Backbone as a printed PyTorch tensor [residue, N CA C, xyz], in Angstrom:
tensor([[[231.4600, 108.7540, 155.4830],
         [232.0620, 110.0600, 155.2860],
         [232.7570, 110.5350, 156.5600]],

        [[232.1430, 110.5200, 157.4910],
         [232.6120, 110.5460, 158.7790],
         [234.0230, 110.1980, 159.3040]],

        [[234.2460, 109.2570, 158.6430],
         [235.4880, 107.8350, 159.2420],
         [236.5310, 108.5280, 158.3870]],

        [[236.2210, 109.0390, 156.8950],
         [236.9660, 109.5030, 156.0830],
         [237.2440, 110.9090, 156.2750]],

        [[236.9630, 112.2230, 157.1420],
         [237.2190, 112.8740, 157.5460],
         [238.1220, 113.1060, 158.7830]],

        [[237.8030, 112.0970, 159.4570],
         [238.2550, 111.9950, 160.8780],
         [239.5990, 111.5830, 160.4600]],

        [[239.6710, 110.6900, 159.3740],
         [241.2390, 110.1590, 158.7250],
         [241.9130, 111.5940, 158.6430]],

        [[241.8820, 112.4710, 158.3310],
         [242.1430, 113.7600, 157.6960],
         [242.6070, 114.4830, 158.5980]],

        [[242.1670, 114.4380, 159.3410],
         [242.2310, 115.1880, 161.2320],
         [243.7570, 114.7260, 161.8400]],

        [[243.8230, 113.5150, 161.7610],
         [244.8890, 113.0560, 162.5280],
         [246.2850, 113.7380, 162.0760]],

        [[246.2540, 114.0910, 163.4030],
         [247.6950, 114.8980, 163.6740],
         [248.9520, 114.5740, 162.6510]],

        [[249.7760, 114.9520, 161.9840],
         [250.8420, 114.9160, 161.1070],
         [251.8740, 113.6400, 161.7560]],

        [[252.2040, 112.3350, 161.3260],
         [253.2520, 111.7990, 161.8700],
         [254.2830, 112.6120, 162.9570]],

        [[254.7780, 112.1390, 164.0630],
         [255.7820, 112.9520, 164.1680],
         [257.0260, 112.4780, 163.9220]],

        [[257.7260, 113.5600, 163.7880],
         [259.2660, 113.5550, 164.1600],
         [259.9710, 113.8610, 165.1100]],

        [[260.8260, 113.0690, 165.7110],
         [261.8800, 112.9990, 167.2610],
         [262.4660, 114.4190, 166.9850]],

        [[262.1150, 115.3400, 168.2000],
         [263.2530, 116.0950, 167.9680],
         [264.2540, 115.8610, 168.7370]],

        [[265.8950, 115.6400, 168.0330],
         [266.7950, 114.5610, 168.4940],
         [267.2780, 116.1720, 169.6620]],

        [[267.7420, 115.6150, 170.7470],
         [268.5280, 116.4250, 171.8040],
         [269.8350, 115.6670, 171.8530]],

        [[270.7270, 116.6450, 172.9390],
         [272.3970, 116.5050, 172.3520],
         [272.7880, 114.7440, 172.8070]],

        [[271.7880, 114.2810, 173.6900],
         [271.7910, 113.1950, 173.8490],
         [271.7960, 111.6930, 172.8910]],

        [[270.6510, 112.6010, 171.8200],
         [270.3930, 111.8640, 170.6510],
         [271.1030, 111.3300, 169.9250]],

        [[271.1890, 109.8640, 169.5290],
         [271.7090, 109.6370, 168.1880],
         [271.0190, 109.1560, 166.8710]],

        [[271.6380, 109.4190, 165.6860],
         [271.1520, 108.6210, 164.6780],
         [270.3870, 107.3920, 164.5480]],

        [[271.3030, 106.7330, 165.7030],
         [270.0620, 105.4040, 165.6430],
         [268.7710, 105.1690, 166.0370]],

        [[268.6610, 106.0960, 167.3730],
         [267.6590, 106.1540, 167.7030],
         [266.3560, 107.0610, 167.1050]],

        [[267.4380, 107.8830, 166.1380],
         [266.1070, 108.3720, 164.8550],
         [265.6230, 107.3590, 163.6460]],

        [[266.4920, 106.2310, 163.9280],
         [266.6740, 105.0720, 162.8350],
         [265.5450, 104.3650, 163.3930]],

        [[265.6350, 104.0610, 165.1800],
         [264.5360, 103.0770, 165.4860],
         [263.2040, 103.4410, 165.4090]],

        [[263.3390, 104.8720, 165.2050],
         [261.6630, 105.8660, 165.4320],
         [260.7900, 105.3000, 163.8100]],

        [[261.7070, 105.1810, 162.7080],
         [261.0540, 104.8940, 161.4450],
         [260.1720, 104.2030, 161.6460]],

        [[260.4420, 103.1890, 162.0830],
         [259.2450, 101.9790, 161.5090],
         [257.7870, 102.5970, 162.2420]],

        [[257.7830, 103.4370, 163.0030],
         [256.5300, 103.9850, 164.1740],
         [256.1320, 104.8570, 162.7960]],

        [[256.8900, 105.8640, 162.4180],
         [256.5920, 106.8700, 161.6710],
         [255.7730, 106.2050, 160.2320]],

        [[256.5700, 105.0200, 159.7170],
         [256.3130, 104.4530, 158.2470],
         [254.4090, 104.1370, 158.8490]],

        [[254.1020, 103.5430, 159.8330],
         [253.3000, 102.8320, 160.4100],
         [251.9960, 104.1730, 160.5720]],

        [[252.4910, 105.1460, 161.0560],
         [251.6110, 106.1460, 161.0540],
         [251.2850, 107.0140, 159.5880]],

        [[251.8350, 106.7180, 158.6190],
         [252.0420, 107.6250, 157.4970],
         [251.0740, 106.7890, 156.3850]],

        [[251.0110, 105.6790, 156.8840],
         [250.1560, 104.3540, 155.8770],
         [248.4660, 104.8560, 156.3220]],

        [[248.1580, 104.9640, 154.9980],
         [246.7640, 105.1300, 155.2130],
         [245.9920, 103.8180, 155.9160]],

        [[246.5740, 102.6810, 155.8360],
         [245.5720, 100.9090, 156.3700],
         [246.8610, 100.4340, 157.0380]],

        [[247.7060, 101.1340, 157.7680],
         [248.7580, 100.1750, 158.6900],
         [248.5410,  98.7980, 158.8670]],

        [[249.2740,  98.2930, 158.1940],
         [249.0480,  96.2380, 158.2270],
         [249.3750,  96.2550, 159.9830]],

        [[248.9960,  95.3270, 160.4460],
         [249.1090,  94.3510, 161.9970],
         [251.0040,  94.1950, 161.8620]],

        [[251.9820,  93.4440, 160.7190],
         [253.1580,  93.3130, 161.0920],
         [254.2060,  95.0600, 161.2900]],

        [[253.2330,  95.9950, 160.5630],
         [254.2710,  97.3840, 160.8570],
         [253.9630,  97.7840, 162.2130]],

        [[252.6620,  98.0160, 162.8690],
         [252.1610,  98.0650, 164.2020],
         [253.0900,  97.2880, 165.2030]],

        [[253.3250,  95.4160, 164.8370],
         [253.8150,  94.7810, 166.0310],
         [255.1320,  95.2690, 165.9090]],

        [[256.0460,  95.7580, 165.0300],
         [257.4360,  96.4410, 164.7350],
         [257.4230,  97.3830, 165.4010]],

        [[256.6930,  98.2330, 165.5610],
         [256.9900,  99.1160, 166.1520],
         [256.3940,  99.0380, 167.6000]],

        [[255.5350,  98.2220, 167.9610],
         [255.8380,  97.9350, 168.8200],
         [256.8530,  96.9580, 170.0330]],

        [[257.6340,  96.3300, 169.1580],
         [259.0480,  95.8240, 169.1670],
         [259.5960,  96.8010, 169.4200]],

        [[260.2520,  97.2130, 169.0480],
         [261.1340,  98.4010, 168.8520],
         [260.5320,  99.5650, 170.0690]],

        [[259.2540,  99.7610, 170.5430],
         [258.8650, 100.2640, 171.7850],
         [260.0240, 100.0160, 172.8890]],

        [[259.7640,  98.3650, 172.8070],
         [259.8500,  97.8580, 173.8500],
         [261.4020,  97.9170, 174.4450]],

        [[262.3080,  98.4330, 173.4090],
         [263.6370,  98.6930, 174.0640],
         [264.1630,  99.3880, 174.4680]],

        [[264.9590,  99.1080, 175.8330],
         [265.3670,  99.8770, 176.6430],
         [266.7330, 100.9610, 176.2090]],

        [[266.4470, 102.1410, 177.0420],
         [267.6930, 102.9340, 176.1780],
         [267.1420, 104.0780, 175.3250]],

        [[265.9310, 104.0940, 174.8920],
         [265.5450, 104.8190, 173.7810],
         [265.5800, 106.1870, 174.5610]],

        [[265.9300, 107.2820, 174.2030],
         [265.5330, 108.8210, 174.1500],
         [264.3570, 108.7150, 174.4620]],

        [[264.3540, 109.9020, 175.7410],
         [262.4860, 110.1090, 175.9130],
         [261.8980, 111.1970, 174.8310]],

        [[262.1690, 111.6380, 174.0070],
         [262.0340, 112.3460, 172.7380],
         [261.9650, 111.6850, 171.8530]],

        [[262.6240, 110.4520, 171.5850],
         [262.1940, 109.7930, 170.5110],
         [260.9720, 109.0000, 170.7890]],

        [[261.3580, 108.1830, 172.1480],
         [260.1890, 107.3880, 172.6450],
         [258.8840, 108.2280, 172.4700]],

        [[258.4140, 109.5570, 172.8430],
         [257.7520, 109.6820, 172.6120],
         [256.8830, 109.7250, 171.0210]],

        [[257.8470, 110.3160, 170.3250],
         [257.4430, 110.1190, 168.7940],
         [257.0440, 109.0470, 168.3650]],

        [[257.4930, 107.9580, 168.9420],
         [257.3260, 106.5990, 168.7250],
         [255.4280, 106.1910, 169.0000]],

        [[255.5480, 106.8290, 170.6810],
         [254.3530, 106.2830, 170.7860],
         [252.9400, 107.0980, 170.6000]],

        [[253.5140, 108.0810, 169.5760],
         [252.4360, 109.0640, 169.4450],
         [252.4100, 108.8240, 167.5460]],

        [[253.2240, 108.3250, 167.2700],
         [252.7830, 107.3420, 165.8050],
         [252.0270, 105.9900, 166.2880]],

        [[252.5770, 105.1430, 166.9870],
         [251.8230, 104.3280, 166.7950],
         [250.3450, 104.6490, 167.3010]],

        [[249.9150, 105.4720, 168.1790],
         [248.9130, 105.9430, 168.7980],
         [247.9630, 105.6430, 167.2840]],

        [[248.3800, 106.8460, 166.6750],
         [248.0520, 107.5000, 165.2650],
         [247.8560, 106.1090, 164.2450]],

        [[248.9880, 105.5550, 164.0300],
         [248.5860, 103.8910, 163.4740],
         [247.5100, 103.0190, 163.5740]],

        [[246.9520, 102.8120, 165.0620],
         [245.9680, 102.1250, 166.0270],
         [245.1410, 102.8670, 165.4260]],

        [[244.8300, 104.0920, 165.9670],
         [243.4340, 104.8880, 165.2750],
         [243.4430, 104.3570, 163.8740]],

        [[244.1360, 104.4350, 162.7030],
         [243.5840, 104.4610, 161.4940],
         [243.6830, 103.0080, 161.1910]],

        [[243.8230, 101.6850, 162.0050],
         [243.7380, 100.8520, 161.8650],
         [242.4420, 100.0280, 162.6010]],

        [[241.6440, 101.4700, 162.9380],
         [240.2420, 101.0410, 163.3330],
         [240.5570, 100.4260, 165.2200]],

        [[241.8950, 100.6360, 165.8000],
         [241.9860, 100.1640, 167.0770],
         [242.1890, 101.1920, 168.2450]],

        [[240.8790, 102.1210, 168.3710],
         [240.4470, 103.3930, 169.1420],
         [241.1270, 103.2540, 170.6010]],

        [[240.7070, 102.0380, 170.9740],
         [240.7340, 102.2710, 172.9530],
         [242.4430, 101.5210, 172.6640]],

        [[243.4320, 101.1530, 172.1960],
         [244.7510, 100.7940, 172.0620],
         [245.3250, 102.2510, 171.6070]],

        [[244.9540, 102.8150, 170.7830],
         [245.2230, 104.2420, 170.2190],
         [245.5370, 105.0720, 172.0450]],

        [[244.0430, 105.2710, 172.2830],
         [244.2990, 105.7480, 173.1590],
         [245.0550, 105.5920, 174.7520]],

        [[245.3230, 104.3170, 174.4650],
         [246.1960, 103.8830, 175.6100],
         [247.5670, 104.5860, 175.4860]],

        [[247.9610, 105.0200, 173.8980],
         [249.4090, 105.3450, 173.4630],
         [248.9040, 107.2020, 173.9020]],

        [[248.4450, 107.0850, 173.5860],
         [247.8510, 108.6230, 173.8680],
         [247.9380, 109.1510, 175.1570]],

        [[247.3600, 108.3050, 176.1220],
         [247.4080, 108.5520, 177.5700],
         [249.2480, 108.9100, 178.0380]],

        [[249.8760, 107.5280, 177.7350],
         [251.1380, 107.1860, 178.0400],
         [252.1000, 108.8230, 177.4290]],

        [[251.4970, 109.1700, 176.2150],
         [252.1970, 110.4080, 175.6790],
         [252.0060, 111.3540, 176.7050]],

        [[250.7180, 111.9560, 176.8150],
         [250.2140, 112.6250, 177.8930],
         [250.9550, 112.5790, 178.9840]],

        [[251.1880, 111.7400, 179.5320],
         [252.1650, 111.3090, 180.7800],
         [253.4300, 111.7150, 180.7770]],

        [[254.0160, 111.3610, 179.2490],
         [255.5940, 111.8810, 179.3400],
         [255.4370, 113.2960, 178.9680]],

        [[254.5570, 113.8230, 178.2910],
         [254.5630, 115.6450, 177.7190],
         [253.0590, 116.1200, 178.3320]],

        [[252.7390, 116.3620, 179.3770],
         [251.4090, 116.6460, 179.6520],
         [251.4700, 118.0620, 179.0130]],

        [[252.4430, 118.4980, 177.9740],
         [251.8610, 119.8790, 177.1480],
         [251.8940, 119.7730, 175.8240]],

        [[251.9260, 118.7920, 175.8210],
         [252.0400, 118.8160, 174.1640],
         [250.4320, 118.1890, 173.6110]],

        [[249.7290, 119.2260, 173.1560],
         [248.7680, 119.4570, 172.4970],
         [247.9540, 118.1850, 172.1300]],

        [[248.9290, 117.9760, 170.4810],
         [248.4720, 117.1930, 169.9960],
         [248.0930, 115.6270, 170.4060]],

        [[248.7870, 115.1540, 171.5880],
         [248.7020, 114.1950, 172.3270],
         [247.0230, 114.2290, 172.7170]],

        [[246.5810, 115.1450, 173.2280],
         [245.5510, 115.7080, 173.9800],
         [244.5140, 115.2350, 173.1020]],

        [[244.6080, 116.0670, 172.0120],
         [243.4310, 116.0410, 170.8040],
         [243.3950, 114.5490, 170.4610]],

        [[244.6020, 113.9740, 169.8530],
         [244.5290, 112.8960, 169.2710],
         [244.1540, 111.9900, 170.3310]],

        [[243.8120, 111.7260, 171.6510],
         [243.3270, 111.0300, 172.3720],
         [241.7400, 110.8370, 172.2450]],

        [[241.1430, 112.5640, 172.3140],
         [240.0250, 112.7960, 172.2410],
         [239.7010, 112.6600, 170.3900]],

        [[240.3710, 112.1930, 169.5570],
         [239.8300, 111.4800, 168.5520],
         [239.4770, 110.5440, 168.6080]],

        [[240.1840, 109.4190, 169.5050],
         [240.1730, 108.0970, 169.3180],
         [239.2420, 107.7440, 170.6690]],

        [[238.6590, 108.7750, 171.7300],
         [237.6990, 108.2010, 172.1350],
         [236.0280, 108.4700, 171.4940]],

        [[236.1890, 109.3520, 170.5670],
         [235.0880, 109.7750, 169.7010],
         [234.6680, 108.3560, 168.6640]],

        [[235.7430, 107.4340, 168.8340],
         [235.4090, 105.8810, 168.1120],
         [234.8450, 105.3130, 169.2170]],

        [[234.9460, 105.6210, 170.3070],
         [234.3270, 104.5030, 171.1830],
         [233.2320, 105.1970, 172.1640]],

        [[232.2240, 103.8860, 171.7580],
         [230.8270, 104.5840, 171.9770],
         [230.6300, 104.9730, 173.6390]],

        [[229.8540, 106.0170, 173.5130],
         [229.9110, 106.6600, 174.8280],
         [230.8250, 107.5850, 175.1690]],

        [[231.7510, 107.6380, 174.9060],
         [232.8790, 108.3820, 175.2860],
         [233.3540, 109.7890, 174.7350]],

        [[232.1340, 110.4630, 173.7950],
         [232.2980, 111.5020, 172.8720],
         [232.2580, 112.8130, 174.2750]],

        [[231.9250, 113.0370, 175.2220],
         [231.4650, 113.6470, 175.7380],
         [233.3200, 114.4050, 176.5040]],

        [[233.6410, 112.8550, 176.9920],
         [235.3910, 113.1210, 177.4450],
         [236.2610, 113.5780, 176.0580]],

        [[235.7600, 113.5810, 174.7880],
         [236.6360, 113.4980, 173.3330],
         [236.7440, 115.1150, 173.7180]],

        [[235.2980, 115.6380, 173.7710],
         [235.3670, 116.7440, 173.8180],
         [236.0200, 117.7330, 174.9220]],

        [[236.1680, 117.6400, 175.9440],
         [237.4300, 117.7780, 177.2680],
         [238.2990, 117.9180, 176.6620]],

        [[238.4930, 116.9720, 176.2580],
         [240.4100, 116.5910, 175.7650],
         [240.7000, 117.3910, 174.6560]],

        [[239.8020, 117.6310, 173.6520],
         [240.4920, 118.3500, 172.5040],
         [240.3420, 119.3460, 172.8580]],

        [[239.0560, 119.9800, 173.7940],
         [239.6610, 121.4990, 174.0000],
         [240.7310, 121.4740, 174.9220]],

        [[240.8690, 121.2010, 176.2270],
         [242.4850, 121.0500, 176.4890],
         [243.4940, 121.4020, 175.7430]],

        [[243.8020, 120.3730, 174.2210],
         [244.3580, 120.2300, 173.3260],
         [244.4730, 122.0940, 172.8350]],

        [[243.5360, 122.3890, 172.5980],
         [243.2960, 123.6300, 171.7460],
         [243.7780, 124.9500, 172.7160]],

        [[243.2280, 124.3510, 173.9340],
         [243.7820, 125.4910, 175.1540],
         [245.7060, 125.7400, 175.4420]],

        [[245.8640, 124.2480, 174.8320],
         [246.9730, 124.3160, 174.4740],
         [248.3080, 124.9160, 174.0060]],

        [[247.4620, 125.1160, 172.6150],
         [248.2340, 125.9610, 171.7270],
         [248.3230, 124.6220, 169.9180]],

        [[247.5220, 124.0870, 169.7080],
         [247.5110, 123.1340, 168.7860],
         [248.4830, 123.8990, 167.5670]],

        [[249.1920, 122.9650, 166.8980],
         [249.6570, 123.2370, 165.5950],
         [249.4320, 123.7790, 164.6880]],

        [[248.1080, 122.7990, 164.9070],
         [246.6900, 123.1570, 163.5920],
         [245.1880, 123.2230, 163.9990]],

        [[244.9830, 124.2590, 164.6030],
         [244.1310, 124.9420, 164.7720],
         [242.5810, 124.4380, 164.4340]],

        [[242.5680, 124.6740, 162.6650],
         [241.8270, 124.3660, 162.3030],
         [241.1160, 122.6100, 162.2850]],

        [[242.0810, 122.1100, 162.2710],
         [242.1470, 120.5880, 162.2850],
         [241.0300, 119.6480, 163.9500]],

        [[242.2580, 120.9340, 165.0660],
         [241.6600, 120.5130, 166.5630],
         [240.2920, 120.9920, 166.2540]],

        [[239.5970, 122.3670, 165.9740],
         [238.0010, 122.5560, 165.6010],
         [236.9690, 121.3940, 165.6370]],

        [[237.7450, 121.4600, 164.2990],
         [237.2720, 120.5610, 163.4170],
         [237.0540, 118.8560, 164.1570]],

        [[237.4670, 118.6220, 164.6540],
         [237.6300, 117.5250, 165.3870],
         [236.3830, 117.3270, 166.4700]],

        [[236.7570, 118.7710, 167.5440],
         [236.1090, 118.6540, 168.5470],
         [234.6180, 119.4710, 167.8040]],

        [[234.2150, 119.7150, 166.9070],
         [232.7440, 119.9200, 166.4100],
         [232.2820, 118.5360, 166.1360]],

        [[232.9390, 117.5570, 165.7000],
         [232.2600, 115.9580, 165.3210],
         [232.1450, 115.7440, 166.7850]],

        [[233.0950, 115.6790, 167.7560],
         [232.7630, 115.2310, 169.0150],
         [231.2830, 115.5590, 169.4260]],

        [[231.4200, 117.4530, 169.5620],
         [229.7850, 117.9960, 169.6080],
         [229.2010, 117.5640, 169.2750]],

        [[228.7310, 117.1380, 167.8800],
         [228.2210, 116.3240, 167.2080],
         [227.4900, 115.2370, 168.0160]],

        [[228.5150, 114.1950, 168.5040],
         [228.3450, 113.2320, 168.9610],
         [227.5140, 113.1530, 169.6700]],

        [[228.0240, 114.5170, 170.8200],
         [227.3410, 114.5230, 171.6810],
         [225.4260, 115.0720, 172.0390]],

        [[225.2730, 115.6240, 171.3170],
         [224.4480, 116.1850, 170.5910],
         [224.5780, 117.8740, 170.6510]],

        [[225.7010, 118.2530, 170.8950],
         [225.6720, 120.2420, 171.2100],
         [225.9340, 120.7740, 169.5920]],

        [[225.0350, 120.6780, 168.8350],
         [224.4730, 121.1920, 167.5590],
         [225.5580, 122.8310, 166.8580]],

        [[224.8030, 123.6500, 168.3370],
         [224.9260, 124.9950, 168.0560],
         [226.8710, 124.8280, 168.4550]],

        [[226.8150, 124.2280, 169.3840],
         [228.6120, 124.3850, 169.6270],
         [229.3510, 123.8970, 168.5910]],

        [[228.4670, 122.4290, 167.7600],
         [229.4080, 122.1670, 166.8440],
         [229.5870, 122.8880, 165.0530]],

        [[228.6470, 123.6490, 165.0510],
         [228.5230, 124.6330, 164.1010],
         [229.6250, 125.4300, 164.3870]],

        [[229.5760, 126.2780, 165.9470],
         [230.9210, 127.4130, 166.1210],
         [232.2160, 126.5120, 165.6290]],

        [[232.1930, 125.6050, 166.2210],
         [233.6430, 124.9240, 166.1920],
         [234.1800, 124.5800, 164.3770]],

        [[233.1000, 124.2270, 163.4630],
         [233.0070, 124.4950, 162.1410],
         [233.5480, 125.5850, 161.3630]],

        [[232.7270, 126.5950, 162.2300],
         [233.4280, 127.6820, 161.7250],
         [234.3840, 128.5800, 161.9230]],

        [[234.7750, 128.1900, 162.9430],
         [236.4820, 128.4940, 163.8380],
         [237.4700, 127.5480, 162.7400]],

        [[236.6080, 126.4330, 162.1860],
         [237.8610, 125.8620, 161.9070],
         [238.1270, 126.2390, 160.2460]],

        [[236.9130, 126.7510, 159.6920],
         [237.1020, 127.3070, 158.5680],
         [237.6060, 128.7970, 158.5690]],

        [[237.4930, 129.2580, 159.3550],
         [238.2950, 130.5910, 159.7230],
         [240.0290, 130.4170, 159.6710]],

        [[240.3910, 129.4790, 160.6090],
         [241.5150, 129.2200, 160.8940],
         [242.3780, 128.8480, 159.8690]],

        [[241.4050, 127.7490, 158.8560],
         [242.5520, 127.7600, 157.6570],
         [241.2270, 127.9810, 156.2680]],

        [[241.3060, 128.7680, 155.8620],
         [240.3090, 128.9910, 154.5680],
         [240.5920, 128.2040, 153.4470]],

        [[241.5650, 128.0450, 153.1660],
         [241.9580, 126.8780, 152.5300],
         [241.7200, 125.6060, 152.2630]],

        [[241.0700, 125.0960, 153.5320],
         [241.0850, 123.5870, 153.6120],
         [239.2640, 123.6180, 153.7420]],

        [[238.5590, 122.8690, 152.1440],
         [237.7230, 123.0740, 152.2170],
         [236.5640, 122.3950, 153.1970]],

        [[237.1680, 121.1400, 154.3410],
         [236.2060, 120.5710, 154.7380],
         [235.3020, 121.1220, 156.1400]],

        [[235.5560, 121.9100, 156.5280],
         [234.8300, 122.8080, 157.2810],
         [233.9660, 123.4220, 157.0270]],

        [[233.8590, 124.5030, 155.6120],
         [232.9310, 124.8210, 154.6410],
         [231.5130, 123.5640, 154.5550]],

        [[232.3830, 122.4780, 153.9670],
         [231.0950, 121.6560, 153.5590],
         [230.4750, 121.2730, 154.8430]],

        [[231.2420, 120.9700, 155.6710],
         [230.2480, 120.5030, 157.0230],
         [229.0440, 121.6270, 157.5180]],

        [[229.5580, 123.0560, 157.4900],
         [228.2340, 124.4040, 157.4780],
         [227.7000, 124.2110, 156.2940]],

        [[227.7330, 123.5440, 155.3340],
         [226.9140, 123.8710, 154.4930],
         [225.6050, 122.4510, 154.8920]],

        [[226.1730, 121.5490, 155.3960],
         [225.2670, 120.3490, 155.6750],
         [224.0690, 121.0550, 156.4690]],

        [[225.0870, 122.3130, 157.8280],
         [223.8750, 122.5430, 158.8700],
         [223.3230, 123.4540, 158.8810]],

        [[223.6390, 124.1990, 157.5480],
         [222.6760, 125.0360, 156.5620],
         [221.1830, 124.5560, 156.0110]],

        [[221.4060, 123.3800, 155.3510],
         [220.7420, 122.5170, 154.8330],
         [219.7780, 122.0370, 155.6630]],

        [[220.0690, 121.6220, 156.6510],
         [219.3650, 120.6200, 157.8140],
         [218.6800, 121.7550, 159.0120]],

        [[219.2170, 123.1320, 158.9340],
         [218.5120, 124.3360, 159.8100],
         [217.0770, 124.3140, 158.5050]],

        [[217.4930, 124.6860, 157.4200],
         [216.4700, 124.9210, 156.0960],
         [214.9040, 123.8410, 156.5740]],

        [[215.7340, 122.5170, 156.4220],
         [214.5370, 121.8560, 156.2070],
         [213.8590, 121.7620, 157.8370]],

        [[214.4720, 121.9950, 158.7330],
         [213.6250, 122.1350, 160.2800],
         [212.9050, 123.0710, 160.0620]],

        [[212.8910, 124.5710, 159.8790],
         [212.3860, 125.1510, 159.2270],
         [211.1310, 125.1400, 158.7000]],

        [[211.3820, 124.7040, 157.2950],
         [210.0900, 124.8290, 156.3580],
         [209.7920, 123.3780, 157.1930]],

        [[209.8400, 122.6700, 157.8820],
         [208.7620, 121.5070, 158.8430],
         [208.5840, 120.7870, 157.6820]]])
């Protein structure tokens, strides 16, 4: 359930925003990153495409980045956390303000054991930010809590994130788990 939530979290594909520099093509070369991030099981040949297509010189640092903040996003849902976050770092580097870079780093070290403690750093960063989606970064950095074992922090962060969007019911069910699990500590 876990793995299938955390799927849910990940930041929206992006899109290049093209500057006057920009051309068409280079919104042409960003696809295959984007197709790659948008696939729920990214196969290994859309990943090495786009990482092809990384590798050429010339690209827009606006697109480049879109590029490597899909494939980031790809790696994660292709189960490849510490490669994810290598794309993550590198984003960080070219936009040290752009949010979602931040968070989505501290997702993909929440896959790799030990490392929940830095997940949580990074997504609040992320959130200190100014995140997109609000509810989503929460939500994120409460599993980190989680991880880590800060219980009571990851309850607030639950419910910040069900605040933030009421709509989206998976925040709800996660308080209702530590509803459940306060109950039975409880009655012992």
């Amino acid at each position: 359930m876990r793995a299938a939530v955390l799927a849910l979290l990940l930041a929206a594909p992006v899109t290049a925003q093209p500057g006057p520099s920009d051309s068409a093509a280079d919104a042409a070369l960003a696809a295959p990153c984007r197709a790659a991030a948008e696939s729920p099981h990214p196969d290994r040949g859309l990943i090495r495409r786009c990482s092809a297509l990384l590798g050429r010189a010339g690209i827009s640092p606006p697109v480049r980045l879109a590029m490597l903040m899909n494939r980031g996003i790809a790696l994660l849902r292709a189960a490849q956390p510490a490669r994810a976050a290598d794309d993550f770092d590198l984003a960080i580097r070219a936009a040290p303000g752009l949010p979602e870079a931040w968070i989505n780093k501290g997702m993909a070290l929440t896959r790799i054991d030990g490392r929940a403690g830095e997940a949580v750093a990074l997504i609040t960063h992320g959130i200190e930010l100014g995140a997109r989606e609000p509810a989503r970064a929460y939500f994120a950095r409460a599993q980190a809590q989680e991880l880590v074992g800060k219980l009571r922090e990851a309850m607030e962060d639950y419910a910040a994130a069900a605040k933030a969007d009421p709509d989206w019911p998976a925040p709800g069910e996660e308080l209702k788990r530590f509803r459940v699990e306060r109950r039975k500590v409880l009655r012992g």
